[in-house]
PDB file of C-alpha atoms and ligand atoms in Angstrom:
ATOM      1  CA  MET A   1       0.000   0.000   0.000  1.00  0.00           C
ATOM      2  CA  VAL A   2       1.571   3.275  -1.163  1.00  0.00           C
ATOM      3  CA  LYS A   3       1.507   5.922   1.592  1.00  0.00           C
ATOM      4  CA  VAL A   4       2.660   8.941  -0.400  1.00  0.00           C
ATOM      5  CA  ASN A   5       1.604   9.339  -4.013  1.00  0.00           C
ATOM      6  CA  THR A   6       4.882   9.789  -5.803  1.00  0.00           C
ATOM      7  CA  LYS A   7       5.944   9.719  -9.434  1.00  0.00           C
ATOM      8  CA  LEU A   8       9.541   9.309 -10.499  1.00  0.00           C
ATOM      9  CA  VAL A   9      10.456  11.721 -13.305  1.00  0.00           C
ATOM     10  CA  SER A  10      13.412  10.860 -15.534  1.00  0.00           C
ATOM     11  CA  TRP A  11      15.900  13.228 -17.184  1.00  0.00           C
ATOM     12  CA  GLU A  12      14.528  12.108 -20.550  1.00  0.00           C
ATOM     13  CA  GLU A  13      11.009  13.144 -19.552  1.00  0.00           C
ATOM     14  CA  ILE A  14      12.304  16.548 -18.421  1.00  0.00           C
ATOM     15  CA  VAL A  15      13.887  17.157 -21.822  1.00  0.00           C
ATOM     16  CA  GLU A  16      10.757  15.945 -23.613  1.00  0.00           C
ATOM     17  CA  TRP A  17       8.443  18.111 -21.473  1.00  0.00           C
ATOM     18  CA  SER A  18      10.684  21.180 -21.881  1.00  0.00           C
ATOM     19  CA  ARG A  19      10.760  20.683 -25.636  1.00  0.00           C
ATOM     20  CA  GLY A  20       6.957  20.400 -25.661  1.00  0.00           C
ATOM     21  CA  LEU A  21       6.614  23.508 -23.485  1.00  0.00           C
ATOM     22  CA  ALA A  22       8.930  25.455 -25.793  1.00  0.00           C
ATOM     23  CA  LYS A  23       6.749  24.496 -28.774  1.00  0.00           C
ATOM     24  CA  ILE A  24       3.636  25.789 -27.000  1.00  0.00           C
ATOM     25  CA  ILE A  25       5.364  29.094 -26.171  1.00  0.00           C
ATOM     26  CA  LYS A  26       6.692  29.455 -29.702  1.00  0.00           C
ATOM     27  CA  SER A  27       3.353  28.804 -31.331  1.00  0.00           C
ATOM     28  CA  SER A  28       1.732  31.452 -29.102  1.00  0.00           C
ATOM     29  CA  GLY A  29       4.009  34.015 -30.737  1.00  0.00           C
ATOM     30  CA  TYR A  30       5.609  35.144 -27.461  1.00  0.00           C
ATOM     31  CA  LYS A  31       9.326  35.761 -27.909  1.00  0.00           C
ATOM     32  CA  PRO A  32      11.004  36.373 -24.548  1.00  0.00           C
ATOM     33  CA  ASP A  33      14.156  38.508 -24.425  1.00  0.00           C
ATOM     34  CA  VAL A  34      15.018  37.113 -21.042  1.00  0.00           C
ATOM     35  CA  ILE A  35      14.187  33.974 -19.067  1.00  0.00           C
ATOM     36  CA  ILE A  36      14.006  34.103 -15.281  1.00  0.00           C
ATOM     37  CA  ALA A  37      14.397  30.787 -13.464  1.00  0.00           C
ATOM     38  CA  VAL A  38      12.702  30.411 -10.113  1.00  0.00           C
ATOM     39  CA  ALA A  39      15.319  28.850  -7.834  1.00  0.00           C
ATOM     40  CA  ARG A  40      15.736  26.127  -7.328  1.00  0.00           C
ATOM     41  CA  GLY A  41      13.161  24.048  -9.188  1.00  0.00           C
ATOM     42  CA  GLY A  42      13.056  26.194 -12.284  1.00  0.00           C
ATOM     43  CA  TYR A  43      16.763  26.017 -13.111  1.00  0.00           C
ATOM     44  CA  VAL A  44      16.861  22.962 -15.370  1.00  0.00           C
ATOM     45  CA  PRO A  45      13.618  23.712 -17.260  1.00  0.00           C
ATOM     46  CA  ALA A  46      14.702  27.363 -17.693  1.00  0.00           C
ATOM     47  CA  ARG A  47      18.072  26.345 -19.114  1.00  0.00           C
ATOM     48  CA  LEU A  48      16.418  23.904 -21.515  1.00  0.00           C
ATOM     49  CA  LEU A  49      13.899  26.556 -22.605  1.00  0.00           C
ATOM     50  CA  CYS A  50      16.824  28.890 -23.360  1.00  0.00           C
ATOM     51  CA  ASP A  51      18.111  26.212 -25.682  1.00  0.00           C
ATOM     52  CA  PHE A  52      14.815  25.311 -27.349  1.00  0.00           C
ATOM     53  CA  LEU A  53      13.741  28.957 -27.724  1.00  0.00           C
ATOM     54  CA  MET A  54      17.212  30.304 -28.548  1.00  0.00           C
ATOM     55  CA  VAL A  55      17.199  32.758 -25.647  1.00  0.00           C
ATOM     56  CA  GLU A  56      20.574  34.038 -24.493  1.00  0.00           C
ATOM     57  CA  ASN A  57      19.626  35.939 -21.352  1.00  0.00           C
ATOM     58  CA  LEU A  58      19.044  33.863 -18.239  1.00  0.00           C
ATOM     59  CA  LEU A  59      18.477  35.264 -14.764  1.00  0.00           C
ATOM     60  CA  SER A  60      17.253  33.805 -11.537  1.00  0.00           C
ATOM     61  CA  ILE A  61      15.168  34.677  -8.527  1.00  0.00           C
ATOM     62  CA  GLN A  62      14.883  32.616  -5.357  1.00  0.00           C
ATOM     63  CA  SER A  63      11.392  32.410  -4.022  1.00  0.00           C
ATOM     64  CA  GLN A  64      11.138  29.952  -1.182  1.00  0.00           C
ATOM     65  CA  HIS A  65       8.634  28.541   1.190  1.00  0.00           C
ATOM     66  CA  TRP A  66       9.598  28.971   4.809  1.00  0.00           C
ATOM     67  CA  THR A  67       8.020  27.154   7.686  1.00  0.00           C
ATOM     68  CA  GLU A  68       8.002  29.440  10.666  1.00  0.00           C
ATOM     69  CA  ALA A  69       9.081  27.610  13.805  1.00  0.00           C
ATOM     70  CA  ALA A  70       6.184  26.205  15.791  1.00  0.00           C
ATOM     71  CA  LYS A  71       3.687  27.355  13.182  1.00  0.00           C
ATOM     72  CA  VAL A  72       1.753  25.281  10.712  1.00  0.00           C
ATOM     73  CA  ALA A  73       1.447  28.190   8.291  1.00  0.00           C
ATOM     74  CA  GLU A  74       4.073  28.630   5.624  1.00  0.00           C
ATOM     75  CA  LYS A  75       4.855  31.735   3.699  1.00  0.00           C
ATOM     76  CA  ALA A  76       6.921  32.351   0.625  1.00  0.00           C
ATOM     77  CA  VAL A  77       9.750  34.905   0.704  1.00  0.00           C
ATOM     78  CA  ILE A  78      12.161  36.314  -1.898  1.00  0.00           C
ATOM     79  CA  LYS A  79      15.571  35.351  -0.558  1.00  0.00           C
ATOM     80  CA  PHE A  80      18.018  37.703  -2.294  1.00  0.00           C
ATOM     81  CA  GLN A  81      16.261  40.911  -3.183  1.00  0.00           C
ATOM     82  CA  TYR A  82      18.635  42.404  -5.734  1.00  0.00           C
ATOM     83  CA  SER A  83      17.655  45.105  -8.170  1.00  0.00           C
ATOM     84  CA  ILE A  84      17.998  45.061 -11.930  1.00  0.00           C
ATOM     85  CA  ASP A  85      16.390  47.002 -14.713  1.00  0.00           C
ATOM     86  CA  LEU A  86      14.372  44.951 -17.201  1.00  0.00           C
ATOM     87  CA  ASN A  87      12.739  48.008 -18.704  1.00  0.00           C
ATOM     88  CA  GLY A  88      11.589  47.244 -22.249  1.00  0.00           C
ATOM     89  CA  ALA A  89      12.221  43.510 -21.996  1.00  0.00           C
ATOM     90  CA  LYS A  90       9.771  40.693 -22.553  1.00  0.00           C
ATOM     91  CA  ALA A  91      10.375  38.223 -19.744  1.00  0.00           C
ATOM     92  CA  LEU A  92       9.453  34.597 -19.130  1.00  0.00           C
ATOM     93  CA  LEU A  93       9.345  33.347 -15.545  1.00  0.00           C
ATOM     94  CA  VAL A  94      10.020  29.601 -15.424  1.00  0.00           C
ATOM     95  CA  ASP A  95       9.428  27.019 -12.718  1.00  0.00           C
ATOM     96  CA  ASP A  96       9.092  23.253 -12.586  1.00  0.00           C
ATOM     97  CA  ILE A  97       5.586  23.065 -11.160  1.00  0.00           C
ATOM     98  CA  VAL A  98       2.733  25.204  -9.913  1.00  0.00           C
ATOM     99  CA  ASP A  99       1.509  23.475  -6.787  1.00  0.00           C
ATOM    100  CA  THR A 100      -0.001  26.061  -4.448  1.00  0.00           C
ATOM    101  CA  GLY A 101       1.372  28.758  -6.739  1.00  0.00           C
ATOM    102  CA  GLU A 102       2.405  30.952  -3.830  1.00  0.00           C
ATOM    103  CA  SER A 103       6.115  31.163  -4.499  1.00  0.00           C
ATOM    104  CA  LEU A 104       5.446  31.921  -8.158  1.00  0.00           C
ATOM    105  CA  MET A 105       2.871  34.606  -7.372  1.00  0.00           C
ATOM    106  CA  LEU A 106       5.339  36.261  -5.030  1.00  0.00           C
ATOM    107  CA  ALA A 107       8.172  36.084  -7.583  1.00  0.00           C
ATOM    108  CA  LYS A 108       5.937  37.586 -10.257  1.00  0.00           C
ATOM    109  CA  GLU A 109       4.837  40.430  -7.972  1.00  0.00           C
ATOM    110  CA  PHE A 110       8.443  41.184  -6.984  1.00  0.00           C
ATOM    111  CA  ILE A 111       9.687  41.202 -10.585  1.00  0.00           C
ATOM    112  CA  VAL A 112       6.865  43.369 -11.915  1.00  0.00           C
ATOM    113  CA  ARG A 113       7.285  45.910  -9.115  1.00  0.00           C
ATOM    114  CA  ASN A 114      11.089  46.012  -8.927  1.00  0.00           C
ATOM    115  CA  TRP A 115      12.543  44.858 -12.252  1.00  0.00           C
ATOM    116  CA  ARG A 116       9.769  46.369 -14.374  1.00  0.00           C
ATOM    117  CA  PRO A 117       9.824  44.279 -17.552  1.00  0.00           C
ATOM    118  CA  LYS A 118       7.614  45.363 -20.455  1.00  0.00           C
ATOM    119  CA  GLU A 119       5.802  42.040 -20.243  1.00  0.00           C
ATOM    120  CA  LEU A 120       6.038  39.014 -17.966  1.00  0.00           C
ATOM    121  CA  LYS A 121       4.594  35.581 -18.646  1.00  0.00           C
ATOM    122  CA  ILE A 122       4.825  32.380 -16.630  1.00  0.00           C
ATOM    123  CA  ALA A 123       5.776  28.946 -17.968  1.00  0.00           C
ATOM    124  CA  THR A 124       5.944  25.722 -15.965  1.00  0.00           C
ATOM    125  CA  LEU A 125       6.346  22.087 -16.914  1.00  0.00           C
ATOM    126  CA  GLN A 126       3.420  21.095 -14.737  1.00  0.00           C
ATOM    127  CA  TRP A 127       0.355  22.689 -13.238  1.00  0.00           C
ATOM    128  CA  ILE A 128      -1.637  21.033 -10.435  1.00  0.00           C
ATOM    129  CA  SER A 129      -4.939  22.571 -11.436  1.00  0.00           C
ATOM    130  CA  PRO A 130      -7.172  21.605  -8.457  1.00  0.00           C
ATOM    131  CA  VAL A 131      -4.881  23.170  -5.806  1.00  0.00           C
ATOM    132  CA  ALA A 132      -3.091  25.966  -7.670  1.00  0.00           C
ATOM    133  CA  LYS A 133      -4.050  29.570  -6.953  1.00  0.00           C
ATOM    134  CA  ILE A 134      -2.745  30.627 -10.356  1.00  0.00           C
ATOM    135  CA  LYS A 135      -2.756  29.184 -13.845  1.00  0.00           C
ATOM    136  CA  PRO A 136       0.525  29.657 -15.711  1.00  0.00           C
ATOM    137  CA  ASP A 137       0.357  31.288 -19.148  1.00  0.00           C
ATOM    138  CA  TYR A 138       2.104  28.197 -20.513  1.00  0.00           C
ATOM    139  CA  TYR A 139       2.319  24.684 -19.091  1.00  0.00           C
ATOM    140  CA  PHE A 140       3.009  21.282 -20.589  1.00  0.00           C
ATOM    141  CA  ILE A 141       1.110  18.935 -18.255  1.00  0.00           C
ATOM    142  CA  GLU A 142      -2.051  19.551 -16.303  1.00  0.00           C
ATOM    143  CA  VAL A 143      -2.072  17.367 -13.182  1.00  0.00           C
ATOM    144  CA  LYS A 144      -5.564  16.570 -11.934  1.00  0.00           C
ATOM    145  CA  ASP A 145      -4.707  14.512  -8.831  1.00  0.00           C
ATOM    146  CA  TRP A 146      -2.016  15.727  -6.461  1.00  0.00           C
ATOM    147  CA  VAL A 147       1.214  13.755  -6.680  1.00  0.00           C
ATOM    148  CA  TRP A 148       4.754  14.415  -5.463  1.00  0.00           C
ATOM    149  CA  PHE A 149       6.910  14.489  -8.594  1.00  0.00           C
ATOM    150  CA  GLN A 150      10.316  13.146  -7.779  1.00  0.00           C
ATOM    151  CA  TYR A 151      12.368  15.284 -10.190  1.00  0.00           C
ATOM    152  CA  PRO A 152      15.903  14.162 -11.016  1.00  0.00           C
ATOM    153  CA  TRP A 153      17.457  17.306  -9.502  1.00  0.00           C
ATOM    154  CA  THR A 154      16.044  16.636  -6.019  1.00  0.00           C
ATOM    155  CA  ARG A 155      16.582  12.891  -5.982  1.00  0.00           C
ATOM    156  CA  LEU A 156      19.015  12.775  -3.065  1.00  0.00           C
ATOM    157  CA  GLU A 157      17.216  15.399  -0.997  1.00  0.00           C
ATOM    158  CA  ASP A 158      13.859  13.662  -1.523  1.00  0.00           C
ATOM    159  CA  THR A 159      15.256  10.179  -0.869  1.00  0.00           C
ATOM    160  CA  CYS A 160      16.724  11.417   2.402  1.00  0.00           C
ATOM    161  CA  GLN A 161      13.488  13.051   3.418  1.00  0.00           C
ATOM    162  CA  PHE A 162      11.447  10.004   2.388  1.00  0.00           C
ATOM    163  CA  ILE A 163      13.637   7.532   4.308  1.00  0.00           C
ATOM    164  CA  ARG A 164      13.701   9.847   7.328  1.00  0.00           C
ATOM    165  CA  ARG A 165       9.914  10.033   7.374  1.00  0.00           C
ATOM    166  CA  MET A 166       9.531   6.292   6.844  1.00  0.00           C
ATOM    167  CA  LEU A 167      12.056   5.184   9.480  1.00  0.00           C
ATOM    168  CA  THR A 168      10.829   7.665  12.057  1.00  0.00           C
ATOM    169  CA  GLU A 169       7.421   6.061  11.735  1.00  0.00           C
ATOM    170  CA  GLU A 170       8.373   2.418  11.139  1.00  0.00           C
ATOM    171  CA  GLY A 171      11.262   2.597  13.628  1.00  0.00           C
ATOM    172  CA  LYS A 172       8.768   2.772  16.480  1.00  0.00           C
ATOM    173  CA  SER A 173       7.958  -0.902  16.007  1.00  0.00           C
ATOM    174  CA  LYS A 174      11.124  -2.145  14.243  1.00  0.00           C
ATOM    175  CA  ARG A 175      14.538  -0.778  15.232  1.00  0.00           C
ATOM    176  CA  GLU A 176      16.916  -2.971  13.224  1.00  0.00           C
ATOM    177  CA  TRP A 177      16.978  -2.830   9.435  1.00  0.00           C
ATOM    178  CA  TYR A 178      19.012  -4.452   6.689  1.00  0.00           C
ATOM    179  CA  LEU A 179      19.627  -2.304   3.621  1.00  0.00           C
ATOM    180  CA  GLY A 180      17.345  -4.554   1.552  1.00  0.00           C
ATOM    181  CA  GLU A 181      14.525  -4.109   4.064  1.00  0.00           C
ATOM    182  CA  ILE A 182      14.868  -0.317   3.948  1.00  0.00           C
ATOM    183  CA  ILE A 183      14.669  -0.432   0.146  1.00  0.00           C
ATOM    184  CA  ASP A 184      11.653  -2.778   0.126  1.00  0.00           C
ATOM    185  CA  LYS A 185       9.845  -0.575   2.635  1.00  0.00           C
ATOM    186  CA  PHE A 186      10.723   2.518   0.600  1.00  0.00           C
ATOM    187  CA  ARG A 187       9.144   0.965  -2.502  1.00  0.00           C
ATOM    188  CA  GLU A 188       6.107  -0.003  -0.472  1.00  0.00           C
ATOM    189  CA  TRP A 189       5.687   3.501   0.998  1.00  0.00           C
ATOM    190  CA  TYR A 190       6.376   5.564  -2.113  1.00  0.00           C
ATOM    191  CA  GLY A 191       5.804   3.185  -5.022  1.00  0.00           C
ATOM    192  CA  ILE A 192       9.016   4.254  -6.759  1.00  0.00           C
ATOM    193  CA  ASP A 193      12.592   3.053  -6.984  1.00  0.00           C
ATOM    194  CA  VAL A 194      15.358   5.670  -6.990  1.00  0.00           C
ATOM    195  CA  GLY A 195      18.271   3.255  -7.503  1.00  0.00           C
ATOM    196  CA  MET A 196      20.971   1.855  -5.223  1.00  0.00           C
ATOM    197  CA  GLU A 197      23.355   4.838  -5.372  1.00  0.00           C
ATOM    198  CA  TYR A 198      20.685   7.164  -4.015  1.00  0.00           C
ATOM    199  CA  TYR A 199      19.599   4.786  -1.216  1.00  0.00           C
ATOM    200  CA  LYS A 200      23.198   4.358  -0.067  1.00  0.00           C
ATOM    201  CA  GLU A 201      24.016   8.068  -0.196  1.00  0.00           C
ATOM    202  CA  ALA A 202      20.813   9.007   1.620  1.00  0.00           C
ATOM    203  CA  ILE A 203      21.533   6.460   4.359  1.00  0.00           C
ATOM    204  CA  GLU A 204      25.054   7.893   4.794  1.00  0.00           C
ATOM    205  CA  LEU A 205      23.524  11.343   5.264  1.00  0.00           C
ATOM    206  CA  LEU A 206      21.027  10.014   7.800  1.00  0.00           C
ATOM    207  CA  ILE A 207      23.911   8.396   9.720  1.00  0.00           C
ATOM    208  CA  GLU A 208      25.743  11.765   9.765  1.00  0.00           C
ATOM    209  CA  GLU A 209      22.525  13.344  10.956  1.00  0.00           C
ATOM    210  CA  GLY A 210      22.263  10.812  13.795  1.00  0.00           C
ATOM    211  CA  LEU A 211      18.897   9.311  12.855  1.00  0.00           C
ATOM    212  CA  ILE A 212      20.436   5.882  12.294  1.00  0.00           C
ATOM    213  CA  VAL A 213      23.624   4.100  13.330  1.00  0.00           C
ATOM    214  CA  ARG A 214      25.434   1.366  11.462  1.00  0.00           C
ATOM    215  CA  SER A 215      25.836  -1.889  13.354  1.00  0.00           C
ATOM    216  CA  GLY A 216      27.606  -4.530  11.257  1.00  0.00           C
ATOM    217  CA  ASP A 217      25.452  -5.036   8.192  1.00  0.00           C
ATOM    218  CA  LYS A 218      22.389  -3.597   9.904  1.00  0.00           C
ATOM    219  CA  TYR A 219      21.118  -0.115  10.636  1.00  0.00           C
ATOM    220  CA  LEU A 220      19.620   0.852  13.988  1.00  0.00           C
ATOM    221  CA  VAL A 221      16.994   3.566  14.137  1.00  0.00           C
ATOM    222  CA  ARG A 222      17.487   5.969  17.042  1.00  0.00           C
ATOM    223  CA  VAL A 223      13.971   7.005  17.904  1.00  0.00           C
TER     224      VAL A 223
HETATM  225  P1  LIG B 301       4.496  27.073  -6.589  1.00  0.00           P
HETATM  226  O1  LIG B 301       4.566  28.333  -5.831  1.00  0.00           O
HETATM  227  O2  LIG B 301       5.300  27.044  -7.837  1.00  0.00           O
HETATM  228  O3  LIG B 301       3.152  26.479  -6.682  1.00  0.00           O
HETATM  229  P2  LIG B 301       5.153  25.891  -4.223  1.00  0.00           P
HETATM  230  O4  LIG B 301       5.426  27.194  -3.590  1.00  0.00           O
HETATM  231  O5  LIG B 301       3.936  25.139  -3.815  1.00  0.00           O
HETATM  232  O6  LIG B 301       5.205  26.014  -5.763  1.00  0.00           O
HETATM  233  O7  LIG B 301       6.422  24.961  -4.120  1.00  0.00           O
HETATM  234  C1  LIG B 301       7.689  25.452  -4.432  1.00  0.00           C
HETATM  235  C2  LIG B 301       8.557  24.391  -5.092  1.00  0.00           C
HETATM  236  O8  LIG B 301       8.448  23.158  -4.396  1.00  0.00           O
HETATM  237  C3  LIG B 301       8.158  24.036  -6.519  1.00  0.00           C
HETATM  238  O9  LIG B 301       8.682  24.930  -7.458  1.00  0.00           O
HETATM  239  C4  LIG B 301       8.765  22.659  -6.657  1.00  0.00           C
HETATM  240  O10 LIG B 301      10.145  22.726  -6.908  1.00  0.00           O
HETATM  241  C5  LIG B 301       8.507  22.064  -5.296  1.00  0.00           C
HETATM  242  N1  LIG B 301       7.222  21.362  -5.327  1.00  0.00           N
HETATM  243  C6  LIG B 301       6.033  21.820  -4.873  1.00  0.00           C
HETATM  244  N2  LIG B 301       5.068  20.909  -5.061  1.00  0.00           N
HETATM  245  C7  LIG B 301       5.630  19.839  -5.680  1.00  0.00           C
HETATM  246  C8  LIG B 301       5.149  18.573  -6.168  1.00  0.00           C
HETATM  247  N3  LIG B 301       3.878  18.229  -6.054  1.00  0.00           N
HETATM  248  N4  LIG B 301       6.049  17.740  -6.731  1.00  0.00           N
HETATM  249  C9  LIG B 301       7.355  18.072  -6.830  1.00  0.00           C
HETATM  250  N5  LIG B 301       7.875  19.237  -6.412  1.00  0.00           N
HETATM  251  C10 LIG B 301       7.022  20.125  -5.836  1.00  0.00           C
END
């Protein structure tokens, strides 16, 4: 029984989706002078769009979700608020996915107010339509049921987070784990397989963190 709806996205799919997105933008007639990647998720799609749309100018803005300590509410903030002049430029703001849409809305607001481009449009690979507060001007895939997309550029971070969550829960009733058992449980919880290198690296990081300790060929969960 899968506990978290997750879909593994390959590098090949990212290239294919970016190519498809570029075609949609091109056929709309919009020709951006500059692409702005939303850090960090928008970096790879933005770079690929530069290639497929033959755009030379690539900038970035970091809009991030912060969880305030002891609060359930999260708010998005612009991390490095530098100033540039985009006066006269047609800009394209690029991100991987619109989930809640909050970080993108904030980035758009900041850019329009402070960088003042002539025009600003939003392009994302994916758009989770039932939960998103905004609809991007261009998107390649409309997602109708919420899923966590395990993108190739967050594979280690996600694997770490996924194993941490799983072992914190499962470790309450089972403290000792073989590597194979961790991997089987991971597949059961998330329904995906990230590959041996990622499991091993994530486990090393969780050992450094102190969540688990190595004991011979087993791992002990410290809960
Ligand atoms: P946005 O403001 O673009 O809707 P959020 O603020 O909800 O996005 O999330 C910020 C970033 O978190 C996204 O750009 C993406 O990198 C990551 N993210 C959010 N939701 C998902 C998801 N369902 N699958 C994979 N990554 C996600």
